[in-house]
GROMACS .gro file of C-alpha atoms in nm:
model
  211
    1UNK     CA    1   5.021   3.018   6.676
    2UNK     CA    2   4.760   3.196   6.895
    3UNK     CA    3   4.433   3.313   6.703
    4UNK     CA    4   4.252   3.621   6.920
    5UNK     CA    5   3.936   3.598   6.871
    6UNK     CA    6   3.851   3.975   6.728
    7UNK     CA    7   3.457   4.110   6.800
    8UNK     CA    8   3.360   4.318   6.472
    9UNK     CA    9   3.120   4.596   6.576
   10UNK     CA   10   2.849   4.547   6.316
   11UNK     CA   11   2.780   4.938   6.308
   12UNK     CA   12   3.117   4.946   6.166
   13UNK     CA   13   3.043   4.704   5.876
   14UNK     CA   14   2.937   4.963   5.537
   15UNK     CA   15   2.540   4.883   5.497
   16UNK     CA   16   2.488   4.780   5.131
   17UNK     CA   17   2.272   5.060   4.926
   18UNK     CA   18   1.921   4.973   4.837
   19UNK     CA   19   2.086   5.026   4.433
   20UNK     CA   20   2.308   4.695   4.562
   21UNK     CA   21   2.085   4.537   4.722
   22UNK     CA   22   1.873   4.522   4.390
   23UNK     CA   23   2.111   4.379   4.194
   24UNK     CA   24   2.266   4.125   4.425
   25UNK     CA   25   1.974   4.033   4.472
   26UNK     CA   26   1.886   3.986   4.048
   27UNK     CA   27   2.176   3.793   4.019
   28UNK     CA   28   2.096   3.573   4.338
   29UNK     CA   29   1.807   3.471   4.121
   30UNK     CA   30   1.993   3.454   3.809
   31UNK     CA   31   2.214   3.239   4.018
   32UNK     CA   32   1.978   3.022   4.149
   33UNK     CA   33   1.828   2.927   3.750
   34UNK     CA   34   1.483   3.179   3.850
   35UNK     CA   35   1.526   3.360   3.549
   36UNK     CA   36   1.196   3.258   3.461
   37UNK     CA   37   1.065   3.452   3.780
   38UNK     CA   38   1.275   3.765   3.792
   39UNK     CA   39   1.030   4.009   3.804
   40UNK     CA   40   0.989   4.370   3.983
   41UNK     CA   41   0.798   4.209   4.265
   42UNK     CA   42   0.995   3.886   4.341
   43UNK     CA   43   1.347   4.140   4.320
   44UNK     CA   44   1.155   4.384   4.563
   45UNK     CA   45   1.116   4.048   4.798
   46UNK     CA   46   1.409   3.931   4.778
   47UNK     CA   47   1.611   4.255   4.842
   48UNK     CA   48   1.373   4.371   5.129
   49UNK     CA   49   1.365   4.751   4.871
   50UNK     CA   50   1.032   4.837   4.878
   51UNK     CA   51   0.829   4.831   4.528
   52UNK     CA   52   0.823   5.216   4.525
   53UNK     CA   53   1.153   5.252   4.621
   54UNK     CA   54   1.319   5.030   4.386
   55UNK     CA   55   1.119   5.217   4.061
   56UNK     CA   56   1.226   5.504   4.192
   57UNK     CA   57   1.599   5.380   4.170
   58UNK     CA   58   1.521   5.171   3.885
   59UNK     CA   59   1.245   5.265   3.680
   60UNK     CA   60   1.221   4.900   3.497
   61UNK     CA   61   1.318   4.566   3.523
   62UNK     CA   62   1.503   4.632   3.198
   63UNK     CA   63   1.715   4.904   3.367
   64UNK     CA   64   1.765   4.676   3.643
   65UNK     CA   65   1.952   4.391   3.425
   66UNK     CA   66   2.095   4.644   3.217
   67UNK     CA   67   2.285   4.796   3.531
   68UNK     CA   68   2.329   4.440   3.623
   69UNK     CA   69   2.459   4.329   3.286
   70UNK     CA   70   2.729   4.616   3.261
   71UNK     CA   71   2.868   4.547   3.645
   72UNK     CA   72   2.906   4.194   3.547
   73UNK     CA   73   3.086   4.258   3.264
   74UNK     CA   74   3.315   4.550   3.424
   75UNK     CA   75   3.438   4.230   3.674
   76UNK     CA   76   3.481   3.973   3.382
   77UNK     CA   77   3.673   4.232   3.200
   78UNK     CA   78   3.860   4.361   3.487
   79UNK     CA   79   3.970   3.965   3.512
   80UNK     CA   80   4.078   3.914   3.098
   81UNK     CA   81   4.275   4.233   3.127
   82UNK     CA   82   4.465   4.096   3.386
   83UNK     CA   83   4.517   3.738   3.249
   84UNK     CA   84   4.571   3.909   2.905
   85UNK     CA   85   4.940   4.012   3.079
   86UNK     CA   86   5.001   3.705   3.191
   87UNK     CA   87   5.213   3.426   2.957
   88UNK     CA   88   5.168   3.049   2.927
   89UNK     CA   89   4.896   2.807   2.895
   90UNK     CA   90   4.777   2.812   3.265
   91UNK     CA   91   4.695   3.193   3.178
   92UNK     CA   92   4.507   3.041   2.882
   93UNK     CA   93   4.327   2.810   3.052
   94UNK     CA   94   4.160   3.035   3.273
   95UNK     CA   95   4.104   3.275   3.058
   96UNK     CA   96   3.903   3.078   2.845
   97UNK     CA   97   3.730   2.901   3.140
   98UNK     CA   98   3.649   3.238   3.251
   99UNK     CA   99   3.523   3.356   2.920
  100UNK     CA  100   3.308   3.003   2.873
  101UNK     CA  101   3.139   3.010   3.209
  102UNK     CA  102   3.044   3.328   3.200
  103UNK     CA  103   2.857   3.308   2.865
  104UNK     CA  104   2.745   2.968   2.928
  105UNK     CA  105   2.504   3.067   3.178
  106UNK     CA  106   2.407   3.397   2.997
  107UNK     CA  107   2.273   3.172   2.669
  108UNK     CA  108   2.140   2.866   2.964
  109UNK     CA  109   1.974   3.193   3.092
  110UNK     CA  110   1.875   3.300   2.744
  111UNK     CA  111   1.723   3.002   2.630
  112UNK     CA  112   1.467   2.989   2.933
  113UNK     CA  113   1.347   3.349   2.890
  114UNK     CA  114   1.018   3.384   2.644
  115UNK     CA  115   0.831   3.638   2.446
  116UNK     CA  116   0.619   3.711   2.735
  117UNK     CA  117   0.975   3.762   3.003
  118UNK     CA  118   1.230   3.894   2.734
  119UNK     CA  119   1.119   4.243   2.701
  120UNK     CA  120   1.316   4.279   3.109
  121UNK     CA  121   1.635   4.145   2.916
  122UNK     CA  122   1.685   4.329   2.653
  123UNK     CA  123   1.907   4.569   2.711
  124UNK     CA  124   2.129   4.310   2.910
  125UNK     CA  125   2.136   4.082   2.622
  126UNK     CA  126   2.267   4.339   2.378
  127UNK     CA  127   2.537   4.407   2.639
  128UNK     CA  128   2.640   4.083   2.637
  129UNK     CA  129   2.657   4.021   2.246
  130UNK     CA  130   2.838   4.368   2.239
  131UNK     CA  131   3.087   4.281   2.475
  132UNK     CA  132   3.132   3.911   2.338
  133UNK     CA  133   3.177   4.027   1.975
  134UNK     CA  134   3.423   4.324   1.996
  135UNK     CA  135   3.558   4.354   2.331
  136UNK     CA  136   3.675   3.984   2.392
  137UNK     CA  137   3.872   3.946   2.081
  138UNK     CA  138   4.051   4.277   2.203
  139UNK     CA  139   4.187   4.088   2.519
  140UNK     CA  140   4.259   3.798   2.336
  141UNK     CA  141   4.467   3.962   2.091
  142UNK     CA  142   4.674   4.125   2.394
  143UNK     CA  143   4.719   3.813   2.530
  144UNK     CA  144   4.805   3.630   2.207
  145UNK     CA  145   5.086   3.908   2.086
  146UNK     CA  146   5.318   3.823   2.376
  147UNK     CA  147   5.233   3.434   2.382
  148UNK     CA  148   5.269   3.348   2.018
  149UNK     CA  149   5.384   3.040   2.116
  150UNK     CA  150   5.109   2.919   2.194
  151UNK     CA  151   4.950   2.952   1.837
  152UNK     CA  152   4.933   2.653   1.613
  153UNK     CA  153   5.127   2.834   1.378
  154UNK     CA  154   5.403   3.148   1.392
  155UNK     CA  155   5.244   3.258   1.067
  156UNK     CA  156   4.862   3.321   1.209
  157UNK     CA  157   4.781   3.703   1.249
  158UNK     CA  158   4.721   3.784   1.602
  159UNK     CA  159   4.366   3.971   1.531
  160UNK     CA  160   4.256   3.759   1.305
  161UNK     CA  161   4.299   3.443   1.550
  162UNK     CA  162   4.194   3.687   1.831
  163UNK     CA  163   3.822   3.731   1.695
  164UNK     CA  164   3.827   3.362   1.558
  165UNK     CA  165   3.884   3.194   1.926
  166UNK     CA  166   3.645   3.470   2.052
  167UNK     CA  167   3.334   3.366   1.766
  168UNK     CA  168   3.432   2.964   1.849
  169UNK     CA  169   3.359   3.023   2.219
  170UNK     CA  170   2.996   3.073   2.133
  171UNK     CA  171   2.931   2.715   1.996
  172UNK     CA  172   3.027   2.604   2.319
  173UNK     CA  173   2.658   2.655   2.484
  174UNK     CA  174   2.411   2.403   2.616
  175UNK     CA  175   2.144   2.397   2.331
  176UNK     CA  176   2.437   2.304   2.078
  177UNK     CA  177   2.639   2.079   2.272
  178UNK     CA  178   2.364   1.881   2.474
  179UNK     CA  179   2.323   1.734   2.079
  180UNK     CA  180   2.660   1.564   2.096
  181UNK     CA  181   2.676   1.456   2.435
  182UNK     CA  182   2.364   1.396   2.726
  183UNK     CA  183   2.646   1.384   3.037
  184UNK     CA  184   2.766   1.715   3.193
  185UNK     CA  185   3.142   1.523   3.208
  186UNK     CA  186   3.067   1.477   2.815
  187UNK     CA  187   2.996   1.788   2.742
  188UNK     CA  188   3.352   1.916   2.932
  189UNK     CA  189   3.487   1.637   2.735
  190UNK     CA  190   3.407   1.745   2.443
  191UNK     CA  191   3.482   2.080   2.513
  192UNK     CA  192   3.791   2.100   2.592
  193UNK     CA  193   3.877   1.862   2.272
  194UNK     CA  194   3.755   2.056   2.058
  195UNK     CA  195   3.950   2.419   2.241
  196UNK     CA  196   4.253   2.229   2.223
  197UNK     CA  197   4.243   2.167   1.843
  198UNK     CA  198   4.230   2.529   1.811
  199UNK     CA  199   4.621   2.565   1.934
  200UNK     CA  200   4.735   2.224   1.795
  201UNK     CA  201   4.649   2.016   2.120
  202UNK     CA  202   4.455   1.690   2.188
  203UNK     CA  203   4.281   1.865   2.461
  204UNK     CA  204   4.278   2.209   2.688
  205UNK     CA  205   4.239   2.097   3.024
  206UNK     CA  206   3.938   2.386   3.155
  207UNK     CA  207   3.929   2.299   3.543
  208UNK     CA  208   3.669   2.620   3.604
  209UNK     CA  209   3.426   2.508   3.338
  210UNK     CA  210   3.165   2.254   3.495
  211UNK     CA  211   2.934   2.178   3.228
   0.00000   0.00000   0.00000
């Protein structure tokens, strides 16, 4: 096979907004465990937006997670509904590995913020615990009601066992778990024991979540 070596004209390639720019930027720094110094000046650095600018697209750093916060969410939702049509355990595996990363950083995040840096959060934060509480169960119920089988019983009531995985996946977070077990491999250990007693299992193998 011959590969021709193809010249993009970088003119051609779309220019991210200065709206994008701010938030990849956030999350770059989210990403990177900064949390601590995500601030209006260090996401005006970082993102090349000048201060003036960015306030004038975003008039806080509250708005500016917030925006964040629901884009985020749109993806990892975007993702369940699509795994939520999908049948067998592999589906179930990432689904859950999905769901556990995601929120696994958002409470690592959550634990380093303070009185003094939380008021920039807020907003996010309640996005979060909205979404977590009533929108997750929703996808797991549409993924448990066409794989029942995998259920540890035929008698269990889809919603019910919906919102129950959903409200389990929250004791899975570093504050609780780095009680039981010091090693990130222990802590994935652990985890996926105690997912896979959930549907009748000795273990859930989770090969997306790293503690």
């Amino acid at each position: 096979m011959i590969l021709l070596a193809v010249k993009i004209n970088p003119l051609l390639i779309p220019k991210k907004t200065p709206a994008v720019r701010i938030l990849d930027a956030t999350f770059d720094m989210f990403f990177e465990g900064q949390v601590e110094d995500v601030s209006i000046e260090q996401i005006s650095l970082k993102s090349g937006v000048p201060i003036n600018e960015l306030l004038d697209i975003y008039p806080s750093l509250d708005a500016i997670t917030k925006t964040l916060s629901e884009r985020s969410i749109a993806k990892l939702k975007a993702k369940g509904e699509m795994l939520a049509q999908q049948k067998g355990i592999n589906a179930l595996r990432e689904l859950i590995s999905s769901d556990l990363v995601f929120f696994y950083r958002i409470e690592v995040d959550r634990t380093l913020l303070t009185e003094q840096t939380i008021e920039g959060h807020v907003s996010a934060l309640q996005n979060f615990d909205n979404y977590f509480n009533t929108e997750m169960p929703k996808i797991y119920a549409k993924f448990f009601a066409h794989n029942r089988d995998l259920l540890p019983s035929n008698d269990i009531d889809v919603q019910f066992y919906a919102h129950f995985i959903s409200h389990s996946l929250k004791f899975f977070n570093f504050k609780t778990l780095v009680a039981y077990e010091n090693s990130s491999e222990g802590r994935k250990t652990v985890t996926e024991q105690i997912i896979g007693s959930l549907f009748g299992r000795n273990s859930l193998d989770l090969p997306l979540f790293e503690k």
